[in-house]
């Protein structure tokens, strides 16, 4: 499946009409990459998540990544915290961790819908709140019934991305992330790749075991294409630029959406093939963390309501 992702994304960019990759600027950008900065996004231990312990944090990440999508809105969902106002994925991570700690829970398997709403209470209702809860309860049920209530122990002996990714997408259908383009199926699987990467990076860091995440290809979302566009690496034609810059919503599985997401995967693959001893998923995280550096010059990200990113 991972090979299908990159191949299908290359097909899209070979036929793209609205998005292009500026290889001249991409080649210049590659020369500025500091490989020492290619770090996993959880390496700085946000909100002391690693204090949960490896077993609890892996079980937690399964639930967190399963509902880590679609936060934009007018106004955008935000929460108040001791560290100030948080939004998006950052807010979701904070809220879920705080709830687990305050309730002294090892997981969120038995949370009720009312408790779920309290946990995510913010300035407005988070998009897809009912769907997020349904995903959480469905995954919890599968872990209880099929995995003896412990996802970490179920995947304990899996140390490579191909097998772990397959376990995730085979058991949890909510991670399905496919689109249609010119009659062809295009594969992305953003959240499944992100979860696979998180698990393997965390186990490598904490348990000091040898893992392999070299086959992951990147997590197609809205922030990374926004960053690549700010850097001049990807470009939108006039039609798409007007839509994105005026913050107009684009349709799920439209050519606009598919080309935007596919372009970032192809860019990451290009970089990986030109810098020795690098992994696509680490380059993916590098762009994710670079987004803060280009925030002042970045134009709006694309708006597409869906449950994949």
mmCIF file of C-alpha atoms in Angstrom:
data_model
loop_
_atom_site.group_PDB
_atom_site.id
_atom_site.type_symbol
_atom_site.label_atom_id
_atom_site.label_comp_id
_atom_site.label_asym_id
_atom_site.label_seq_id
_atom_site.Cartn_x
_atom_site.Cartn_y
_atom_site.Cartn_z
ATOM 1 C CA UNK A 1 0.000 0.000 0.000
ATOM 2 C CA UNK A 2 2.783 2.460 0.843
ATOM 3 C CA UNK A 3 4.209 2.041 -2.652
ATOM 4 C CA UNK A 4 0.755 2.710 -4.093
ATOM 5 C CA UNK A 5 0.694 6.066 -2.303
ATOM 6 C CA UNK A 6 3.793 7.464 -3.974
ATOM 7 C CA UNK A 7 2.997 5.944 -7.357
ATOM 8 C CA UNK A 8 -0.550 7.290 -7.399
ATOM 9 C CA UNK A 9 0.637 10.743 -6.312
ATOM 10 C CA UNK A 10 3.204 10.787 -9.112
ATOM 11 C CA UNK A 11 0.406 9.916 -11.525
ATOM 12 C CA UNK A 12 -1.546 12.934 -10.293
ATOM 13 C CA UNK A 13 1.372 15.335 -10.723
ATOM 14 C CA UNK A 14 2.107 13.976 -14.197
ATOM 15 C CA UNK A 15 -1.437 15.000 -15.136
ATOM 16 C CA UNK A 16 -1.953 18.026 -12.877
ATOM 17 C CA UNK A 17 -3.611 21.177 -14.231
ATOM 18 C CA UNK A 18 -3.870 23.376 -11.156
ATOM 19 C CA UNK A 19 -0.691 22.676 -9.158
ATOM 20 C CA UNK A 20 2.932 22.598 -10.306
ATOM 21 C CA UNK A 21 6.246 21.941 -8.570
ATOM 22 C CA UNK A 22 8.947 24.558 -9.041
ATOM 23 C CA UNK A 23 12.020 22.329 -9.172
ATOM 24 C CA UNK A 24 14.435 25.259 -9.433
ATOM 25 C CA UNK A 25 13.305 26.605 -6.064
ATOM 26 C CA UNK A 26 13.055 23.084 -4.661
ATOM 27 C CA UNK A 27 16.683 22.372 -5.567
ATOM 28 C CA UNK A 28 17.778 25.586 -3.870
ATOM 29 C CA UNK A 29 15.744 24.740 -0.793
ATOM 30 C CA UNK A 30 17.367 21.315 -0.547
ATOM 31 C CA UNK A 31 20.768 22.968 -0.116
ATOM 32 C CA UNK A 32 19.476 24.797 2.979
ATOM 33 C CA UNK A 33 18.206 21.726 4.806
ATOM 34 C CA UNK A 34 20.097 21.003 8.004
ATOM 35 C CA UNK A 35 19.875 17.245 8.494
ATOM 36 C CA UNK A 36 20.451 17.741 12.214
ATOM 37 C CA UNK A 37 17.004 19.347 12.287
ATOM 38 C CA UNK A 38 15.277 16.279 10.830
ATOM 39 C CA UNK A 39 13.585 15.327 14.075
ATOM 40 C CA UNK A 40 10.331 13.605 14.930
ATOM 41 C CA UNK A 41 7.654 16.079 15.976
ATOM 42 C CA UNK A 42 7.206 14.392 19.388
ATOM 43 C CA UNK A 43 10.912 14.510 20.193
ATOM 44 C CA UNK A 44 10.440 17.681 22.259
ATOM 45 C CA UNK A 45 7.874 15.880 24.483
ATOM 46 C CA UNK A 46 4.908 18.287 24.061
ATOM 47 C CA UNK A 47 2.847 18.644 27.247
ATOM 48 C CA UNK A 48 5.090 15.961 28.809
ATOM 49 C CA UNK A 49 3.304 13.253 26.873
ATOM 50 C CA UNK A 50 6.222 10.847 27.292
ATOM 51 C CA UNK A 51 5.647 10.900 31.052
ATOM 52 C CA UNK A 52 2.710 8.557 30.426
ATOM 53 C CA UNK A 53 5.141 5.703 29.806
ATOM 54 C CA UNK A 54 5.614 3.884 26.523
ATOM 55 C CA UNK A 55 2.648 1.512 26.821
ATOM 56 C CA UNK A 56 0.145 4.209 27.750
ATOM 57 C CA UNK A 57 1.483 6.710 25.247
ATOM 58 C CA UNK A 58 1.207 4.247 22.331
ATOM 59 C CA UNK A 59 -2.353 3.338 23.310
ATOM 60 C CA UNK A 60 -3.095 7.053 23.650
ATOM 61 C CA UNK A 61 -1.650 7.902 20.232
ATOM 62 C CA UNK A 62 -3.915 5.377 18.522
ATOM 63 C CA UNK A 63 -6.960 7.265 19.783
ATOM 64 C CA UNK A 64 -5.473 10.724 19.326
ATOM 65 C CA UNK A 65 -4.382 10.202 15.710
ATOM 66 C CA UNK A 66 -7.713 8.609 14.819
ATOM 67 C CA UNK A 67 -9.538 11.921 15.444
ATOM 68 C CA UNK A 68 -6.734 14.351 14.604
ATOM 69 C CA UNK A 69 -8.358 16.125 11.645
ATOM 70 C CA UNK A 70 -10.398 19.084 10.333
ATOM 71 C CA UNK A 71 -10.133 21.902 12.870
ATOM 72 C CA UNK A 72 -10.644 24.945 10.657
ATOM 73 C CA UNK A 73 -13.705 27.131 10.819
ATOM 74 C CA UNK A 74 -14.888 30.705 11.282
ATOM 75 C CA UNK A 75 -14.182 31.053 14.106
ATOM 76 C CA UNK A 76 -11.676 28.244 14.494
ATOM 77 C CA UNK A 77 -12.168 25.876 17.431
ATOM 78 C CA UNK A 78 -9.866 26.926 20.280
ATOM 79 C CA UNK A 79 -9.464 26.078 23.952
ATOM 80 C CA UNK A 80 -8.105 28.041 26.896
ATOM 81 C CA UNK A 81 -5.196 26.432 28.714
ATOM 82 C CA UNK A 82 -2.688 27.307 31.400
ATOM 83 C CA UNK A 83 -0.259 27.907 28.550
ATOM 84 C CA UNK A 84 -2.590 30.270 26.710
ATOM 85 C CA UNK A 85 -5.040 29.767 23.863
ATOM 86 C CA UNK A 86 -4.516 26.637 21.752
ATOM 87 C CA UNK A 87 -6.152 25.516 18.517
ATOM 88 C CA UNK A 88 -6.094 22.681 16.029
ATOM 89 C CA UNK A 89 -4.143 19.494 16.591
ATOM 90 C CA UNK A 90 -2.193 21.189 19.378
ATOM 91 C CA UNK A 91 -5.419 21.877 21.280
ATOM 92 C CA UNK A 92 -6.720 18.340 20.749
ATOM 93 C CA UNK A 93 -3.515 16.833 22.123
ATOM 94 C CA UNK A 94 -3.574 19.134 25.149
ATOM 95 C CA UNK A 95 -7.267 18.504 25.898
ATOM 96 C CA UNK A 96 -7.007 14.722 25.656
ATOM 97 C CA UNK A 97 -3.869 14.577 27.801
ATOM 98 C CA UNK A 98 -5.361 16.842 30.455
ATOM 99 C CA UNK A 99 -8.495 14.721 30.632
ATOM 100 C CA UNK A 100 -6.517 11.494 31.000
ATOM 101 C CA UNK A 101 -4.385 12.970 33.777
ATOM 102 C CA UNK A 102 -7.201 14.613 35.711
ATOM 103 C CA UNK A 103 -9.294 11.464 35.598
ATOM 104 C CA UNK A 104 -6.219 9.297 36.277
ATOM 105 C CA UNK A 105 -7.047 7.107 33.301
ATOM 106 C CA UNK A 106 -4.805 4.774 31.353
ATOM 107 C CA UNK A 107 -6.980 5.218 28.247
ATOM 108 C CA UNK A 108 -10.213 6.791 26.954
ATOM 109 C CA UNK A 109 -11.950 3.558 25.967
ATOM 110 C CA UNK A 110 -15.010 4.063 28.168
ATOM 111 C CA UNK A 111 -15.541 7.808 27.839
ATOM 112 C CA UNK A 112 -19.192 8.797 27.351
ATOM 113 C CA UNK A 113 -20.379 11.247 24.715
ATOM 114 C CA UNK A 114 -21.151 13.855 27.377
ATOM 115 C CA UNK A 115 -17.680 13.442 28.858
ATOM 116 C CA UNK A 116 -16.205 13.656 25.378
ATOM 117 C CA UNK A 117 -17.951 16.973 24.758
ATOM 118 C CA UNK A 118 -16.701 18.343 28.078
ATOM 119 C CA UNK A 119 -13.163 17.241 27.235
ATOM 120 C CA UNK A 120 -13.262 19.174 23.946
ATOM 121 C CA UNK A 121 -15.203 22.175 25.182
ATOM 122 C CA UNK A 122 -13.973 25.341 23.502
ATOM 123 C CA UNK A 123 -15.090 28.662 22.070
ATOM 124 C CA UNK A 124 -17.216 26.772 19.507
ATOM 125 C CA UNK A 125 -18.087 23.136 18.956
ATOM 126 C CA UNK A 126 -15.255 21.244 17.298
ATOM 127 C CA UNK A 127 -16.183 20.086 13.737
ATOM 128 C CA UNK A 128 -17.354 16.474 13.399
ATOM 129 C CA UNK A 129 -17.781 16.071 17.152
ATOM 130 C CA UNK A 130 -20.253 13.176 16.838
ATOM 131 C CA UNK A 131 -18.150 11.484 14.164
ATOM 132 C CA UNK A 132 -15.012 11.826 16.263
ATOM 133 C CA UNK A 133 -16.736 10.198 19.208
ATOM 134 C CA UNK A 134 -18.069 7.383 17.031
ATOM 135 C CA UNK A 135 -14.544 6.743 15.718
ATOM 136 C CA UNK A 136 -13.159 6.702 19.249
ATOM 137 C CA UNK A 137 -15.732 4.215 20.496
ATOM 138 C CA UNK A 138 -15.395 1.970 17.447
ATOM 139 C CA UNK A 139 -11.621 1.779 17.788
ATOM 140 C CA UNK A 140 -11.929 1.185 21.528
ATOM 141 C CA UNK A 141 -14.308 -1.701 20.892
ATOM 142 C CA UNK A 142 -11.947 -3.302 18.374
ATOM 143 C CA UNK A 143 -9.012 -3.017 20.787
ATOM 144 C CA UNK A 144 -11.072 -4.570 23.583
ATOM 145 C CA UNK A 145 -12.505 -7.408 21.526
ATOM 146 C CA UNK A 146 -9.633 -8.268 19.195
ATOM 147 C CA UNK A 147 -6.513 -7.031 20.994
ATOM 148 C CA UNK A 148 -7.286 -7.980 24.590
ATOM 149 C CA UNK A 149 -7.711 -4.314 25.476
ATOM 150 C CA UNK A 150 -4.117 -3.334 24.728
ATOM 151 C CA UNK A 151 -3.034 -2.089 21.304
ATOM 152 C CA UNK A 152 0.593 -1.664 22.420
ATOM 153 C CA UNK A 153 0.951 -5.312 23.396
ATOM 154 C CA UNK A 154 -0.812 -6.391 20.198
ATOM 155 C CA UNK A 155 1.820 -4.679 18.030
ATOM 156 C CA UNK A 156 4.718 -5.182 20.454
ATOM 157 C CA UNK A 157 6.785 -7.407 18.152
ATOM 158 C CA UNK A 158 6.258 -5.260 15.048
ATOM 159 C CA UNK A 159 9.232 -2.966 14.474
ATOM 160 C CA UNK A 160 8.798 -1.995 10.822
ATOM 161 C CA UNK A 161 6.482 0.425 9.041
ATOM 162 C CA UNK A 162 5.141 -1.920 6.367
ATOM 163 C CA UNK A 163 3.719 -4.461 8.815
ATOM 164 C CA UNK A 164 2.579 -1.907 11.395
ATOM 165 C CA UNK A 165 0.853 0.234 8.767
ATOM 166 C CA UNK A 166 -0.938 -2.848 7.470
ATOM 167 C CA UNK A 167 -2.174 -3.763 10.962
ATOM 168 C CA UNK A 168 -3.563 -0.259 11.399
ATOM 169 C CA UNK A 169 -5.432 0.002 8.098
ATOM 170 C CA UNK A 170 -6.647 -3.600 8.241
ATOM 171 C CA UNK A 171 -8.177 -3.301 11.699
ATOM 172 C CA UNK A 172 -9.347 0.314 11.811
ATOM 173 C CA UNK A 173 -11.340 1.345 8.738
ATOM 174 C CA UNK A 174 -11.614 4.958 9.894
ATOM 175 C CA UNK A 175 -8.030 5.450 8.674
ATOM 176 C CA UNK A 176 -9.032 4.854 5.041
ATOM 177 C CA UNK A 177 -7.862 7.829 2.976
ATOM 178 C CA UNK A 178 -8.395 7.463 -0.762
ATOM 179 C CA UNK A 179 -9.555 9.764 -3.555
ATOM 180 C CA UNK A 180 -10.548 9.541 -7.218
ATOM 181 C CA UNK A 181 -8.658 11.397 -9.964
ATOM 182 C CA UNK A 182 -9.310 10.918 -13.687
ATOM 183 C CA UNK A 183 -10.997 7.648 -12.820
ATOM 184 C CA UNK A 184 -7.953 6.387 -10.917
ATOM 185 C CA UNK A 185 -7.773 5.642 -7.181
ATOM 186 C CA UNK A 186 -5.288 7.884 -5.384
ATOM 187 C CA UNK A 187 -3.950 6.768 -2.015
ATOM 188 C CA UNK A 188 -2.870 9.064 0.824
ATOM 189 C CA UNK A 189 -3.502 7.459 4.258
ATOM 190 C CA UNK A 190 -2.225 10.486 6.130
ATOM 191 C CA UNK A 191 -3.309 9.543 9.660
ATOM 192 C CA UNK A 192 -2.311 5.886 9.327
ATOM 193 C CA UNK A 193 1.185 6.934 8.251
ATOM 194 C CA UNK A 194 1.392 9.496 11.030
ATOM 195 C CA UNK A 195 0.410 6.924 13.644
ATOM 196 C CA UNK A 196 2.881 4.390 12.239
ATOM 197 C CA UNK A 197 5.635 6.983 12.368
ATOM 198 C CA UNK A 198 4.747 8.093 15.896
ATOM 199 C CA UNK A 199 4.772 4.563 17.256
ATOM 200 C CA UNK A 200 8.093 3.605 15.671
ATOM 201 C CA UNK A 201 9.846 6.864 16.540
ATOM 202 C CA UNK A 202 8.643 6.695 20.146
ATOM 203 C CA UNK A 203 9.705 3.079 20.560
ATOM 204 C CA UNK A 204 13.083 3.869 19.019
ATOM 205 C CA UNK A 205 13.541 6.843 21.344
ATOM 206 C CA UNK A 206 12.239 5.330 24.574
ATOM 207 C CA UNK A 207 12.850 1.585 24.252
ATOM 208 C CA UNK A 208 16.093 1.955 22.308
ATOM 209 C CA UNK A 209 15.112 -0.712 19.804
ATOM 210 C CA UNK A 210 15.934 -0.832 16.115
ATOM 211 C CA UNK A 211 12.959 0.138 13.952
ATOM 212 C CA UNK A 212 12.365 0.813 10.267
ATOM 213 C CA UNK A 213 10.175 3.700 9.082
ATOM 214 C CA UNK A 214 11.962 4.177 5.767
ATOM 215 C CA UNK A 215 8.992 3.164 3.621
ATOM 216 C CA UNK A 216 6.596 5.880 4.824
ATOM 217 C CA UNK A 217 6.115 8.560 2.157
ATOM 218 C CA UNK A 218 4.581 11.568 3.935
ATOM 219 C CA UNK A 219 1.395 12.844 5.518
ATOM 220 C CA UNK A 220 -0.649 14.868 3.034
ATOM 221 C CA UNK A 221 -2.468 17.590 4.952
ATOM 222 C CA UNK A 222 -3.131 21.319 4.567
ATOM 223 C CA UNK A 223 -0.268 22.841 6.600
ATOM 224 C CA UNK A 224 2.639 21.329 4.672
ATOM 225 C CA UNK A 225 1.352 22.369 1.212
ATOM 226 C CA UNK A 226 0.804 25.850 2.662
ATOM 227 C CA UNK A 227 4.437 25.893 3.814
ATOM 228 C CA UNK A 228 5.727 24.594 0.486
ATOM 229 C CA UNK A 229 3.725 27.265 -1.324
ATOM 230 C CA UNK A 230 5.151 29.969 0.952
ATOM 231 C CA UNK A 231 8.638 28.742 0.029
ATOM 232 C CA UNK A 232 7.779 28.838 -3.677
ATOM 233 C CA UNK A 233 8.237 25.095 -4.045
ATOM 234 C CA UNK A 234 4.678 24.406 -5.157
ATOM 235 C CA UNK A 235 2.602 26.854 -7.195
ATOM 236 C CA UNK A 236 -1.118 27.156 -7.877
ATOM 237 C CA UNK A 237 -2.522 28.450 -11.125
ATOM 238 C CA UNK A 238 -4.649 31.602 -11.133
ATOM 239 C CA UNK A 239 -7.944 29.734 -10.777
ATOM 240 C CA UNK A 240 -6.870 27.740 -7.740
ATOM 241 C CA UNK A 241 -4.966 30.665 -6.213
ATOM 242 C CA UNK A 242 -8.100 32.803 -6.228
ATOM 243 C CA UNK A 243 -10.082 30.047 -4.531
ATOM 244 C CA UNK A 244 -7.511 29.345 -1.822
ATOM 245 C CA UNK A 245 -6.539 32.959 -1.157
ATOM 246 C CA UNK A 246 -10.185 33.970 -0.763
ATOM 247 C CA UNK A 247 -10.670 31.106 1.707
ATOM 248 C CA UNK A 248 -13.331 29.370 -0.359
ATOM 249 C CA UNK A 249 -14.001 25.748 0.497
ATOM 250 C CA UNK A 250 -13.041 23.146 -2.108
ATOM 251 C CA UNK A 251 -14.838 19.851 -2.557
ATOM 252 C CA UNK A 252 -13.682 16.554 -1.125
ATOM 253 C CA UNK A 253 -11.892 14.510 -3.823
ATOM 254 C CA UNK A 254 -11.942 17.428 -6.261
ATOM 255 C CA UNK A 255 -8.969 17.807 -8.596
ATOM 256 C CA UNK A 256 -7.990 20.853 -6.555
ATOM 257 C CA UNK A 257 -7.709 18.850 -3.342
ATOM 258 C CA UNK A 258 -6.042 15.812 -4.871
ATOM 259 C CA UNK A 259 -3.402 17.826 -6.719
ATOM 260 C CA UNK A 260 -2.543 19.893 -3.631
ATOM 261 C CA UNK A 261 -2.091 16.801 -1.469
ATOM 262 C CA UNK A 262 -0.256 14.792 -4.137
ATOM 263 C CA UNK A 263 2.213 17.600 -4.838
ATOM 264 C CA UNK A 264 3.609 17.592 -1.308
ATOM 265 C CA UNK A 265 4.151 13.821 -1.388
ATOM 266 C CA UNK A 266 6.069 14.088 -4.650
ATOM 267 C CA UNK A 267 8.174 16.973 -3.278
ATOM 268 C CA UNK A 268 9.094 14.973 -0.172
ATOM 269 C CA UNK A 269 9.983 11.935 -2.272
ATOM 270 C CA UNK A 270 12.186 14.107 -4.505
ATOM 271 C CA UNK A 271 14.076 15.474 -1.486
ATOM 272 C CA UNK A 272 14.489 12.015 0.040
ATOM 273 C CA UNK A 273 16.090 10.745 -3.150
ATOM 274 C CA UNK A 274 18.601 13.600 -3.196
ATOM 275 C CA UNK A 275 19.780 13.621 0.391
ATOM 276 C CA UNK A 276 21.537 10.466 1.489
ATOM 277 C CA UNK A 277 20.402 8.650 4.618
ATOM 278 C CA UNK A 278 17.126 10.518 5.009
ATOM 279 C CA UNK A 279 13.589 9.245 5.424
ATOM 280 C CA UNK A 280 10.513 10.778 3.835
ATOM 281 C CA UNK A 281 8.622 10.930 7.113
ATOM 282 C CA UNK A 282 11.413 12.927 8.777
ATOM 283 C CA UNK A 283 11.407 15.374 5.867
ATOM 284 C CA UNK A 284 7.635 15.544 6.304
ATOM 285 C CA UNK A 285 8.099 16.562 9.956
ATOM 286 C CA UNK A 286 10.777 19.073 8.949
ATOM 287 C CA UNK A 287 8.240 20.883 6.759
ATOM 288 C CA UNK A 288 5.632 20.650 9.519
ATOM 289 C CA UNK A 289 7.966 22.387 11.967
ATOM 290 C CA UNK A 290 9.093 24.875 9.297
ATOM 291 C CA UNK A 291 5.492 26.101 9.032
ATOM 292 C CA UNK A 292 6.027 28.323 12.075
ATOM 293 C CA UNK A 293 9.026 29.982 10.424
ATOM 294 C CA UNK A 294 7.058 30.992 7.305
ATOM 295 C CA UNK A 295 3.827 31.900 9.066
ATOM 296 C CA UNK A 296 4.301 35.629 8.420
ATOM 297 C CA UNK A 297 4.524 35.172 4.636
ATOM 298 C CA UNK A 298 2.253 32.163 4.173
ATOM 299 C CA UNK A 299 -0.997 32.549 2.273
ATOM 300 C CA UNK A 300 -4.136 30.692 3.458
ATOM 301 C CA UNK A 301 -4.181 26.910 3.422
ATOM 302 C CA UNK A 302 -6.818 25.074 1.421
ATOM 303 C CA UNK A 303 -10.158 24.376 3.085
ATOM 304 C CA UNK A 304 -11.663 20.955 2.491
ATOM 305 C CA UNK A 305 -13.958 19.483 5.110
ATOM 306 C CA UNK A 306 -13.100 15.802 5.592
ATOM 307 C CA UNK A 307 -12.024 13.280 8.224
ATOM 308 C CA UNK A 308 -8.573 12.485 6.852
ATOM 309 C CA UNK A 309 -6.560 15.575 7.844
#
